[in-house]
Tab-separated table of C-alpha atoms in Angstrom:
chain	number	residue	atom	x	y	z
A	2	MET	CA	-91.077	7.238	-0.882
A	3	ARG	CA	-87.394	6.848	-1.584
A	4	TYR	CA	-85.087	8.085	1.149
A	5	VAL	CA	-82.938	11.003	-0.049
A	6	PRO	CA	-80.188	11.829	2.456
A	7	ARG	CA	-79.198	15.420	2.921
A	8	VAL	CA	-75.457	14.961	3.315
A	9	VAL	CA	-74.112	18.292	4.445
A	10	THR	CA	-71.040	19.941	5.769
A	11	GLU	CA	-71.626	22.424	8.542
A	12	ALA	CA	-69.797	24.974	6.473
A	13	SER	CA	-67.940	27.996	7.746
A	14	PRO	CA	-68.997	31.409	6.340
A	15	ARG	CA	-66.342	30.980	3.657
A	16	PRO	CA	-64.591	27.854	2.344
A	17	PRO	CA	-61.278	26.963	4.013
A	18	PRO	CA	-58.153	28.118	2.096
A	19	ALA	CA	-57.204	25.674	-0.645
A	20	PHE	CA	-53.628	25.269	0.659
A	21	LEU	CA	-54.968	23.420	3.713
A	22	TYR	CA	-55.566	20.411	1.464
A	23	PHE	CA	-51.802	20.286	0.924
A	24	ILE	CA	-51.344	19.595	4.641
A	25	LEU	CA	-54.242	17.142	4.823
A	26	PHE	CA	-52.917	15.074	1.914
A	27	LEU	CA	-49.262	15.175	2.994
A	28	PRO	CA	-49.424	12.015	5.177
A	29	PHE	CA	-50.852	10.103	2.198
A	30	GLY	CA	-47.822	10.737	-0.011
A	31	ALA	CA	-45.144	11.157	2.646
A	32	THR	CA	-45.616	7.740	4.246
A	33	SER	CA	-45.210	6.033	0.846
A	34	ALA	CA	-41.999	7.964	0.296
A	35	PHE	CA	-40.748	7.130	3.776
A	36	VAL	CA	-41.312	3.421	3.214
A	37	GLY	CA	-39.894	3.372	-0.297
A	38	THR	CA	-36.924	5.691	0.234
A	39	THR	CA	-35.915	5.912	3.884
A	40	ILE	CA	-36.712	2.423	5.195
A	41	VAL	CA	-35.417	0.562	2.138
A	42	ASN	CA	-32.163	2.562	2.146
A	43	MET	CA	-31.574	2.192	5.882
A	44	TRP	CA	-32.285	-1.529	5.935
A	45	SER	CA	-30.172	-2.224	2.862
A	46	ARG	CA	-27.224	-0.517	4.565
A	47	GLY	CA	-27.841	-2.543	7.687
A	48	GLY	CA	-26.967	-5.832	6.043
A	49	VAL	CA	-30.393	-7.019	4.973
A	50	HIS	CA	-29.967	-8.676	1.590
A	51	ASP	CA	-31.675	-7.314	-1.494
A	52	ALA	CA	-33.720	-10.496	-1.778
A	53	ALA	CA	-35.306	-9.860	1.612
A	54	LEU	CA	-36.039	-6.238	0.767
A	55	ASP	CA	-37.456	-7.246	-2.587
A	56	ALA	CA	-39.715	-9.685	-0.744
A	57	LEU	CA	-40.873	-6.816	1.479
A	58	MET	CA	-41.848	-4.685	-1.493
A	59	ALA	CA	-43.188	-7.630	-3.503
A	60	SER	CA	-45.525	-8.468	-0.631
A	61	HIS	CA	-47.580	-5.541	-1.903
A	62	ALA	CA	-47.801	-7.013	-5.399
A	63	LEU	CA	-50.922	-8.664	-6.766
A	64	PRO	CA	-51.910	-11.408	-9.177
A	65	ASP	CA	-52.406	-10.150	-12.729
A	66	ALA	CA	-56.181	-10.307	-12.419
A	67	PHE	CA	-56.170	-7.730	-9.628
A	68	LYS	CA	-53.545	-5.364	-11.014
A	69	LEU	CA	-56.176	-3.817	-13.266
A	70	ILE	CA	-57.795	-2.226	-10.195
A	71	ALA	CA	-54.484	-1.294	-8.608
A	72	ALA	CA	-53.773	1.483	-6.164
A	73	PRO	CA	-55.305	4.950	-6.513
A	74	PHE	CA	-53.944	7.330	-9.143
A	75	VAL	CA	-52.451	9.669	-6.536
A	76	ASP	CA	-49.928	7.678	-4.504
A	77	GLY	CA	-46.482	9.072	-5.293
A	78	PHE	CA	-45.441	5.856	-7.042
A	79	TRP	CA	-42.150	7.151	-8.422
A	80	ASN	CA	-40.817	7.638	-4.877
A	81	ILE	CA	-41.110	3.894	-4.304
A	82	GLY	CA	-39.702	3.308	-7.772
A	83	THR	CA	-36.517	5.241	-7.005
A	84	ALA	CA	-35.790	3.110	-3.973
A	85	LEU	CA	-36.689	-0.146	-5.714
A	86	PHE	CA	-34.282	0.567	-8.551
A	87	ASP	CA	-31.552	1.678	-6.154
A	88	THR	CA	-31.673	-1.622	-4.264
A	89	GLY	CA	-33.179	-3.957	-6.824
A	90	SER	CA	-31.632	-3.200	-10.194
A	91	ARG	CA	-28.161	-3.693	-8.733
A	92	GLY	CA	-29.302	-7.104	-7.536
A	93	GLY	CA	-30.014	-8.233	-11.080
A	94	ILE	CA	-33.793	-7.761	-11.325
A	95	GLY	CA	-34.850	-6.646	-14.808
A	96	GLU	CA	-36.519	-3.337	-15.591
A	97	ALA	CA	-39.765	-5.005	-16.656
A	98	ALA	CA	-40.131	-6.773	-13.294
A	99	LEU	CA	-39.275	-3.602	-11.398
A	100	GLY	CA	-41.736	-1.578	-13.453
A	101	ALA	CA	-44.459	-4.121	-12.685
A	102	MET	CA	-43.723	-3.995	-8.945
A	103	VAL	CA	-43.804	-0.210	-8.924
A	104	ALA	CA	-47.098	-0.194	-10.833
A	105	ALA	CA	-48.621	-2.682	-8.373
A	106	ASN	CA	-47.795	-0.323	-5.490
A	107	ILE	CA	-49.205	-0.878	-2.016
A	108	LEU	CA	-51.692	-3.638	-1.302
A	109	PRO	CA	-54.254	-1.836	0.936
A	110	HIS	CA	-54.730	0.925	-1.637
A	111	THR	CA	-55.650	-1.649	-4.243
A	112	PHE	CA	-58.838	-2.637	-2.460
A	113	LYS	CA	-59.710	0.577	-0.620
A	114	VAL	CA	-62.709	1.163	-2.855
A	115	LEU	CA	-64.311	-1.782	-0.985
A	116	TRP	CA	-64.308	0.092	2.327
A	117	ALA	CA	-64.724	3.617	0.932
A	118	PRO	CA	-68.502	3.329	1.554
A	119	LEU	CA	-67.758	3.358	5.307
A	120	VAL	CA	-66.574	6.958	5.004
A	121	ASP	CA	-69.824	7.840	3.224
A	122	THR	CA	-72.220	6.007	5.550
A	123	VAL	CA	-70.706	5.686	9.049
A	124	TRP	CA	-69.310	8.278	11.460
A	125	ASN	CA	-67.954	11.496	9.889
A	126	GLY	CA	-65.045	12.521	7.718
A	127	ARG	CA	-63.101	14.402	10.363
A	128	ALA	CA	-63.152	11.456	12.769
A	129	TRP	CA	-62.067	8.983	10.062
A	130	TYR	CA	-59.139	11.230	9.158
A	131	ILE	CA	-57.937	11.661	12.740
A	132	VAL	CA	-58.061	7.941	13.522
A	133	GLY	CA	-56.464	6.974	10.211
A	134	ASN	CA	-53.651	9.485	10.643
A	135	LEU	CA	-53.087	8.374	14.232
A	136	VAL	CA	-52.770	4.695	13.278
A	137	SER	CA	-50.548	5.548	10.303
A	138	SER	CA	-48.205	7.684	12.411
A	139	ALA	CA	-47.991	4.982	15.089
A	140	ALA	CA	-47.056	2.385	12.445
A	141	ILE	CA	-44.360	4.664	10.992
A	142	ILE	CA	-42.871	5.247	14.452
A	143	ALA	CA	-42.959	1.497	15.123
A	144	THR	CA	-40.816	0.840	12.026
A	145	GLY	CA	-38.051	2.920	13.600
A	146	LEU	CA	-38.119	0.892	16.801
A	147	LEU	CA	-37.445	-2.427	15.055
A	148	ALA	CA	-33.875	-3.686	15.086
A	149	ILE	CA	-32.477	-3.865	11.534
A	150	SER	CA	-32.328	-7.588	10.945
A	151	GLU	CA	-33.546	-10.064	8.346
A	152	HIS	CA	-35.529	-11.739	11.125
A	153	ASN	CA	-37.600	-8.560	11.506
A	154	VAL	CA	-38.485	-8.103	7.829
A	155	GLY	CA	-41.822	-9.867	8.370
A	156	LEU	CA	-42.691	-7.582	11.284
A	157	LEU	CA	-41.593	-4.573	9.254
A	158	THR	CA	-43.907	-5.719	6.466
A	159	THR	CA	-46.790	-5.871	8.932
A	160	MET	CA	-46.161	-2.295	10.079
A	161	VAL	CA	-45.992	-1.115	6.464
A	162	LEU	CA	-49.299	-2.840	5.636
A	163	ILE	CA	-50.981	-1.301	8.686
A	164	ASN	CA	-49.703	2.101	7.633
A	165	GLY	CA	-50.994	1.573	4.091
A	166	PHE	CA	-54.429	0.566	5.344
A	167	ALA	CA	-54.647	3.591	7.650
A	168	THR	CA	-53.604	6.072	4.978
A	169	THR	CA	-56.448	4.913	2.735
A	170	PHE	CA	-58.772	6.688	5.174
A	171	VAL	CA	-56.557	9.777	5.162
A	172	GLY	CA	-56.870	10.011	1.386
A	173	MET	CA	-60.556	9.137	1.156
A	174	THR	CA	-61.669	11.629	3.795
A	175	THR	CA	-59.611	14.423	2.233
A	176	GLU	CA	-61.206	13.712	-1.148
A	177	ALA	CA	-64.672	13.710	0.440
A	178	LEU	CA	-63.946	17.012	2.178
A	179	MET	CA	-62.925	18.606	-1.123
A	180	ALA	CA	-66.087	17.344	-2.809
A	181	HIS	CA	-68.371	18.684	-0.079
A	182	VAL	CA	-66.609	21.882	0.965
A	183	CYS	CA	-65.048	23.353	-2.193
A	184	PRO	CA	-67.230	25.542	-4.404
A	185	PRO	CA	-66.987	24.563	-8.096
A	186	GLU	CA	-64.789	27.532	-8.991
A	187	GLN	CA	-62.153	26.484	-6.411
A	188	ARG	CA	-62.030	22.741	-7.052
A	189	GLY	CA	-59.078	23.062	-9.414
A	190	MET	CA	-56.826	24.800	-6.899
A	191	ALA	CA	-57.980	22.483	-4.110
A	192	ALA	CA	-57.020	19.546	-6.350
A	193	GLY	CA	-53.672	21.183	-7.115
A	194	TRP	CA	-52.790	21.761	-3.479
A	195	SER	CA	-53.892	18.268	-2.427
A	196	GLN	CA	-51.759	16.638	-5.097
A	197	ALA	CA	-48.850	18.904	-4.201
A	198	GLY	CA	-49.061	17.338	-0.749
A	199	ASN	CA	-49.169	13.886	-2.295
A	200	VAL	CA	-46.221	14.227	-4.686
A	201	GLY	CA	-44.316	16.395	-2.210
A	202	GLY	CA	-44.049	13.371	0.041
A	203	GLY	CA	-40.800	12.489	-1.732
A	204	ILE	CA	-39.191	15.481	-0.054
A	205	VAL	CA	-40.201	14.101	3.349
A	206	GLY	CA	-38.603	10.737	2.536
A	207	GLY	CA	-35.423	12.464	1.340
A	208	MET	CA	-35.195	14.700	4.421
A	209	ALA	CA	-35.685	11.709	6.710
A	210	LEU	CA	-32.813	9.909	5.003
A	211	ILE	CA	-30.573	12.970	5.394
A	212	LEU	CA	-31.459	13.041	9.087
A	213	TYR	CA	-30.350	9.434	9.401
A	214	ASP	CA	-27.127	10.143	7.496
A	215	GLN	CA	-26.288	13.010	9.829
A	216	THR	CA	-27.141	11.337	13.128
A	217	ALA	CA	-26.899	7.553	12.503
A	218	ILE	CA	-29.789	7.193	14.991
A	219	GLN	CA	-32.081	4.562	13.562
A	220	TRP	CA	-35.295	5.491	15.366
A	221	LEU	CA	-35.018	9.267	14.940
A	222	PRO	CA	-36.278	9.634	11.321
A	223	ALA	CA	-39.341	7.481	11.999
A	224	VAL	CA	-40.248	9.389	15.162
A	225	VAL	CA	-39.767	12.808	13.542
A	226	VAL	CA	-41.782	11.858	10.456
A	227	GLY	CA	-44.520	10.144	12.484
A	228	VAL	CA	-45.006	13.056	14.889
A	229	THR	CA	-44.857	15.630	12.083
A	230	LEU	CA	-47.486	13.859	10.004
A	231	LEU	CA	-49.691	13.313	13.041
A	232	SER	CA	-49.772	17.091	13.553
A	233	CYS	CA	-51.440	17.474	10.131
A	234	SER	CA	-54.726	16.559	11.820
A	235	VAL	CA	-54.743	19.990	13.485
A	236	VAL	CA	-55.780	21.476	10.137
A	237	LEU	CA	-59.224	19.895	10.611
A	238	LEU	CA	-60.026	22.659	13.105
A	239	TRP	CA	-60.827	24.729	9.993
A	240	PHE	CA	-63.357	22.127	8.806
A	241	ARG	CA	-66.699	21.098	10.201
A	242	PRO	CA	-67.668	17.378	10.210
A	243	ILE	CA	-69.410	15.944	7.156
A	244	HIS	CA	-72.445	13.959	8.224
A	245	PRO	CA	-75.940	13.071	6.980
A	246	ILE	CA	-78.289	15.072	9.172
A	247	ASP	CA	-81.238	12.715	8.654
A	248	ARG	CA	-79.660	9.285	8.210
A	249	PRO	CA	-82.126	6.725	9.619
A	250	THR	CA	-80.165	3.467	9.432
A	251	PHE	CA	-76.934	2.189	7.963
A	252	PHE	CA	-78.741	-0.112	5.516
A	253	GLU	CA	-80.951	2.647	4.132
A	254	SER	CA	-77.882	4.848	3.751
A	255	ALA	CA	-76.082	2.013	1.960
A	256	LYS	CA	-78.987	1.609	-0.483
A	257	ASP	CA	-78.884	5.292	-1.315
A	258	LEU	CA	-75.127	5.078	-1.787
A	259	VAL	CA	-75.663	2.401	-4.461
A	260	ARG	CA	-78.211	4.625	-6.214
A	261	ASP	CA	-75.828	7.584	-6.054
A	262	VAL	CA	-72.945	5.602	-7.552
A	263	LYS	CA	-75.203	4.127	-10.242
A	264	GLY	CA	-76.322	7.629	-11.171
A	265	ILE	CA	-72.753	8.635	-12.002
A	266	PHE	CA	-72.333	5.958	-14.651
A	267	TRP	CA	-75.763	6.569	-16.190
A	268	SER	CA	-75.032	10.258	-16.803
A	269	ARG	CA	-73.325	11.702	-19.875
A	270	SER	CA	-70.592	13.330	-17.796
A	271	GLY	CA	-70.069	10.103	-15.854
A	272	LEU	CA	-69.648	8.051	-19.014
A	273	ILE	CA	-67.153	10.576	-20.391
A	274	GLY	CA	-65.381	10.451	-17.046
A	275	ALA	CA	-65.124	6.675	-17.081
A	276	ALA	CA	-63.753	6.779	-20.634
A	277	LEU	CA	-61.201	9.392	-19.615
A	278	CYS	CA	-60.025	7.257	-16.692
A	279	ILE	CA	-59.193	4.206	-18.801
A	280	LEU	CA	-57.202	6.152	-21.423
A	281	PRO	CA	-53.369	6.318	-21.046
A	282	ILE	CA	-53.292	10.117	-20.944
A	283	GLY	CA	-51.203	10.878	-17.860
A	284	SER	CA	-49.796	7.575	-16.636
A	285	GLY	CA	-46.217	8.888	-16.242
A	286	ALA	CA	-44.893	5.336	-16.412
A	287	ALA	CA	-41.526	6.310	-17.922
A	288	ALA	CA	-40.562	7.900	-14.592
A	289	ASN	CA	-40.343	4.381	-13.143
A	290	LEU	CA	-37.212	3.799	-15.235
A	291	PHE	CA	-35.329	7.084	-14.775
A	292	ALA	CA	-33.283	5.730	-11.848
A	293	ALA	CA	-32.432	2.363	-13.388
A	294	ASP	CA	-28.737	1.599	-13.845
A	295	ARG	CA	-29.005	1.203	-17.638
A	296	PHE	CA	-30.860	4.499	-17.965
A	297	MET	CA	-28.237	6.248	-15.814
A	298	ALA	CA	-25.408	4.780	-17.868
A	299	GLU	CA	-26.971	5.832	-21.187
A	300	TRP	CA	-27.301	9.462	-20.080
A	301	GLY	CA	-24.024	9.449	-18.125
A	302	VAL	CA	-25.374	10.723	-14.822
A	303	SER	CA	-24.104	10.087	-11.311
A	304	THR	CA	-25.988	8.171	-8.640
A	305	SER	CA	-26.155	11.210	-6.348
A	306	LEU	CA	-27.693	13.377	-9.087
A	307	VAL	CA	-30.217	10.678	-9.973
A	308	ALA	CA	-31.173	10.339	-6.317
A	309	PHE	CA	-31.812	14.089	-6.070
A	310	LEU	CA	-33.724	14.416	-9.346
A	311	ASN	CA	-35.934	11.407	-8.655
A	312	GLY	CA	-36.365	12.328	-4.994
A	313	ALA	CA	-36.493	15.831	-3.544
A	314	GLY	CA	-35.820	17.638	-6.835
A	315	GLY	CA	-38.438	15.680	-8.731
A	316	GLY	CA	-40.871	16.051	-5.842
A	317	LEU	CA	-40.505	19.834	-5.914
A	318	ALA	CA	-41.012	19.897	-9.697
A	319	ALA	CA	-44.121	17.736	-9.356
A	320	MET	CA	-45.470	20.021	-6.623
A	321	LEU	CA	-45.104	23.042	-8.901
A	322	GLY	CA	-46.737	21.064	-11.694
A	323	SER	CA	-49.647	20.173	-9.399
A	324	LEU	CA	-50.269	23.812	-8.536
A	325	SER	CA	-50.057	24.778	-12.221
A	326	GLY	CA	-52.466	21.981	-13.148
A	327	GLY	CA	-54.867	23.076	-10.428
A	328	ARG	CA	-54.874	26.614	-11.779
A	329	LEU	CA	-55.381	25.323	-15.326
A	330	SER	CA	-58.412	23.327	-14.156
A	331	ASP	CA	-60.025	26.495	-12.839
A	332	VAL	CA	-59.390	28.383	-16.076
A	333	ILE	CA	-60.585	25.899	-18.720
A	334	GLU	CA	-62.937	22.911	-18.783
A	335	LYS	CA	-61.504	20.238	-16.537
A	336	LYS	CA	-61.466	17.326	-18.984
A	337	ARG	CA	-59.677	19.529	-21.523
A	338	ALA	CA	-57.200	20.553	-18.814
A	339	TYR	CA	-56.442	16.875	-18.190
A	340	ALA	CA	-56.021	16.174	-21.915
A	341	LEU	CA	-53.648	19.157	-22.295
A	342	SER	CA	-51.626	17.981	-19.290
A	343	GLY	CA	-51.308	14.546	-20.869
A	344	ILE	CA	-50.065	16.120	-24.105
A	345	ALA	CA	-47.518	18.159	-22.133
A	346	LEU	CA	-46.312	14.937	-20.509
A	347	ALA	CA	-46.033	13.272	-23.922
A	348	ALA	CA	-44.072	16.251	-25.290
A	349	THR	CA	-41.441	15.881	-22.563
A	350	ALA	CA	-41.068	12.176	-23.395
A	351	PHE	CA	-40.614	13.017	-27.097
A	352	ALA	CA	-38.051	15.716	-26.259
A	353	MET	CA	-36.064	13.370	-24.043
A	354	ALA	CA	-36.007	10.760	-26.819
A	355	LEU	CA	-34.808	13.320	-29.384
A	356	MET	CA	-32.173	15.183	-27.361
A	357	PRO	CA	-28.522	14.067	-27.098
A	358	ARG	CA	-27.746	11.759	-24.183
A	359	SER	CA	-26.019	13.988	-21.616
A	360	THR	CA	-26.262	14.988	-17.979
A	361	ALA	CA	-27.776	18.364	-18.888
A	362	THR	CA	-30.586	16.892	-20.977
A	363	TYR	CA	-31.283	14.290	-18.297
A	364	VAL	CA	-31.674	17.012	-15.660
A	365	VAL	CA	-33.919	19.220	-17.813
A	366	TRP	CA	-36.268	16.562	-19.109
A	367	VAL	CA	-36.553	14.470	-15.945
A	368	LEU	CA	-37.639	17.600	-14.063
A	369	ALA	CA	-39.958	18.552	-16.919
A	370	TYR	CA	-41.480	15.062	-16.911
A	371	GLN	CA	-42.051	15.238	-13.155
A	372	PHE	CA	-43.599	18.702	-13.542
A	373	ALA	CA	-45.998	17.339	-16.166
A	374	ILE	CA	-46.868	14.360	-13.929
A	375	GLY	CA	-47.875	16.832	-11.229
A	376	MET	CA	-50.084	18.632	-13.751
A	377	CYS	CA	-51.750	15.343	-14.696
A	378	TYR	CA	-52.360	14.404	-11.058
A	379	ALA	CA	-53.987	17.753	-10.269
A	380	THR	CA	-56.098	18.012	-13.418
A	381	PHE	CA	-57.279	14.423	-12.967
A	382	THR	CA	-58.356	15.158	-9.394
A	383	GLY	CA	-60.093	18.373	-10.443
A	384	PHE	CA	-61.936	16.539	-13.192
A	385	VAL	CA	-63.089	13.753	-10.851
A	386	LEU	CA	-64.307	16.264	-8.251
A	387	ASP	CA	-66.330	17.940	-10.981
A	388	VAL	CA	-67.942	14.640	-12.031
A	389	ILE	CA	-68.786	13.099	-8.666
A	390	GLY	CA	-70.542	16.053	-7.037
A	391	LYS	CA	-71.391	15.438	-3.377
A	392	GLY	CA	-73.277	12.530	-1.805
A	393	ALA	CA	-71.162	9.356	-1.651
A	394	ALA	CA	-68.048	11.297	-2.628
A	395	ALA	CA	-65.392	8.956	-1.220
A	396	THR	CA	-66.875	5.911	-2.952
A	397	LYS	CA	-67.407	7.620	-6.309
A	398	TYR	CA	-63.937	9.187	-6.322
A	399	ASN	CA	-62.201	5.906	-5.639
A	400	LEU	CA	-64.246	3.995	-8.212
A	401	LEU	CA	-63.040	6.398	-10.912
A	402	ALA	CA	-59.504	6.374	-9.490
A	403	SER	CA	-59.465	2.577	-9.678
A	404	LEU	CA	-60.407	2.779	-13.357
A	405	ALA	CA	-57.530	5.218	-13.871
A	406	ASN	CA	-55.081	2.626	-12.647
A	407	ILE	CA	-55.817	0.298	-15.552
A	408	PRO	CA	-53.650	2.361	-17.959
A	409	ILE	CA	-51.086	3.105	-15.218
A	410	THR	CA	-50.561	-0.584	-14.532
A	411	LEU	CA	-50.451	-1.562	-18.197
A	412	MET	CA	-48.153	1.306	-19.174
A	413	GLY	CA	-45.770	0.391	-16.343
A	414	ARG	CA	-45.489	-3.114	-17.735
A	415	TRP	CA	-45.260	-2.077	-21.390
A	416	ASP	CA	-42.663	0.654	-20.820
A	417	GLY	CA	-40.469	-1.733	-18.849
A	418	ARG	CA	-40.702	-4.460	-21.483
A	419	ILE	CA	-40.032	-2.102	-24.396
A	420	ALA	CA	-37.040	-0.579	-22.579
A	421	GLU	CA	-35.534	-4.044	-22.117
A	422	ASP	CA	-36.209	-5.274	-25.653
A	423	HIS	CA	-35.821	-2.120	-27.784
A	424	GLY	CA	-33.999	0.488	-25.697
A	425	HIS	CA	-34.935	3.609	-23.778
A	426	GLY	CA	-35.372	5.840	-26.829
A	427	THR	CA	-38.089	3.595	-28.250
A	428	MET	CA	-39.684	3.361	-24.819
A	429	LEU	CA	-39.904	7.175	-24.577
A	430	TRP	CA	-41.447	7.442	-28.062
A	431	PHE	CA	-43.999	4.767	-27.120
A	432	ASP	CA	-44.779	6.423	-23.782
A	433	GLY	CA	-45.437	9.786	-25.430
A	434	ALA	CA	-47.378	8.348	-28.375
A	435	MET	CA	-49.786	6.543	-26.057
A	436	GLY	CA	-50.439	9.789	-24.168
A	437	VAL	CA	-51.199	11.702	-27.371
A	438	ALA	CA	-53.426	8.892	-28.652
A	439	GLY	CA	-55.348	8.888	-25.368
A	440	ALA	CA	-55.902	12.659	-25.526
A	441	VAL	CA	-57.131	12.455	-29.140
A	442	VAL	CA	-59.544	9.624	-28.335
A	443	LEU	CA	-60.856	11.571	-25.339
A	444	MET	CA	-61.655	14.628	-27.453
A	445	MET	CA	-63.417	12.413	-30.004
A	446	ILE	CA	-65.532	10.839	-27.241
A	447	VAL	CA	-66.426	14.278	-25.896
A	448	LEU	CA	-67.518	15.482	-29.339
A	449	LEU	CA	-69.578	12.344	-29.985
A	450	ALA	CA	-71.216	12.564	-26.549
A	451	LEU	CA	-72.269	16.189	-26.947
A	452	PRO	CA	-76.058	16.549	-27.275
A	453	ARG	CA	-77.232	17.282	-30.788
A	454	ARG	CA	-78.288	20.823	-31.536
A	455	GLY	CA	-81.911	21.273	-30.582
A	456	ALA	CA	-82.021	18.061	-28.529
A	457	PRO	CA	-83.060	18.354	-24.871
A	458	GLN	CA	-80.185	18.075	-22.419
A	459	SER	CA	-80.524	15.754	-19.475
A	460	ALA	CA	-79.236	16.747	-16.101
A	461	SER	CA	-75.864	15.316	-15.156
A	462	SER	CA	-74.501	14.514	-11.752
C-alpha cells in the first residue's frame, strides 16, 4: 500500500490574522533592500571603487543557461536595481548589462528549489524559519562590523551570500505556512500581506540609509536592521508547527513528495498554472530602468526624487498594490485576477510612453507602475497557493515560482536592450505589449482547457 502522509498543522481555533504574514515575509524583502541600497551606498561613499562594488553584485549573476530558473518571483528586485543604477550607470555600464544583473538577482535564491524539499520532509516549518532568520540577521549585523575597504569586499560578499541562503528558508517556510494554515477564502489577503512585507523591504533599506546619514556610525544601521528583523520570529507564537504526524522515514517521505509534485503537473489546474508562470504578464521589468541616468535626463527629474520614488515611495506604492491585489484575488478567480493585474501594469507602461516627458508624469506613472507590480506579486502568490494545495507546499510553490522567472529574466534583458537601441518610449510600448499579449494567451489557454460540456471533470490538486 502506498504511504500517504497526513501533513497537518496543529491549527488554532481560527486562522491567524492575515497581516501576520506581512511580518513573517519582511526579512525576505528587507535584507535584499539593505544589501542593494544601504550597503552599496555606504561602501561607495567610503572609497570603494564602482568596479569592486559591481564585482560584489555580479558575484550573484549566473551563466545564461541558469538564468532561466533565476530567483523567485517575490524578491524585491527593483530595490537592488535602484542601487545598481546609482553606482553602476555613472561608472559607464550600459542599461542592458545592468538590467541583466538585476534580473539575475541573488545566487542562493536561484537554486533554492533544490533544497525546498527539506522544508517539506525534515523538521518543521517554525523551526526552519527561526533558524533561517537567526542566521540571516547575524549575517546582516556582520556586514556592519566590517571596515569599509576594498580588501574586505570578498568577506562582505560572503556575508551577503550567507544572508541570501538563510532567507530562502524564511521565504519557503512562510509560503508553506500560508498553504497549510490559510482557508481558501483568505488566501488572497494572506498573499497580499506577505507580498506587502516583501516589497515593503525597500522602506527598510531607505530608513537604514537615513540612519547612517544622520549618525555617520557605520555599524548602527546593520545592527538595528538585524535585530529588528530577528524579532519577526516572535510572530510564530501565533502558529503551530507544520509536521507530518505519521512520517516513517525520510526516504518514504521524499518518495511521496515526488508523487505530490508530479500530481500538480498532471492536473488541469497545474498545467494552466505552469502556462501562466511562463507568460510575461507581470514581469515589471521596466522598473529596472527608472533610475538610470538616461531615463532621469529624459524626464528631467532630480536624483533625490528618483531615489525616493524608486525606494521608500515606490515601496509604499507597491505595498498598497499588494494589498489591493490580495483583495482582488479573494473577489474573483485567482488566475483572472493575475491577468487583470498584468493588464493594469501594461496600461501604466502605455500611459508613461504616451504622456509628455516631465517631472509630474514621471512621479505619477512610476508610482502607478510600482502599485501595479505589487498587484501582480500578490495575485501571482494567491494563484500559486490555490494551485499547490497542501502537502509538499514549499517545493511546489518554488517550482512554479522558478518557472515565473523565465519571463522576468528575459524581459529584463529585452527591455534593457530595446532602451539602449531604440529609446525609452519604444521600450515602454514593448513592455506593455508583452504584458497584454501574455494575458490574452492565458485566457485562451484557460478557455481551451475547460472541460467540454457534458464531459466528466477530473479532480484537480
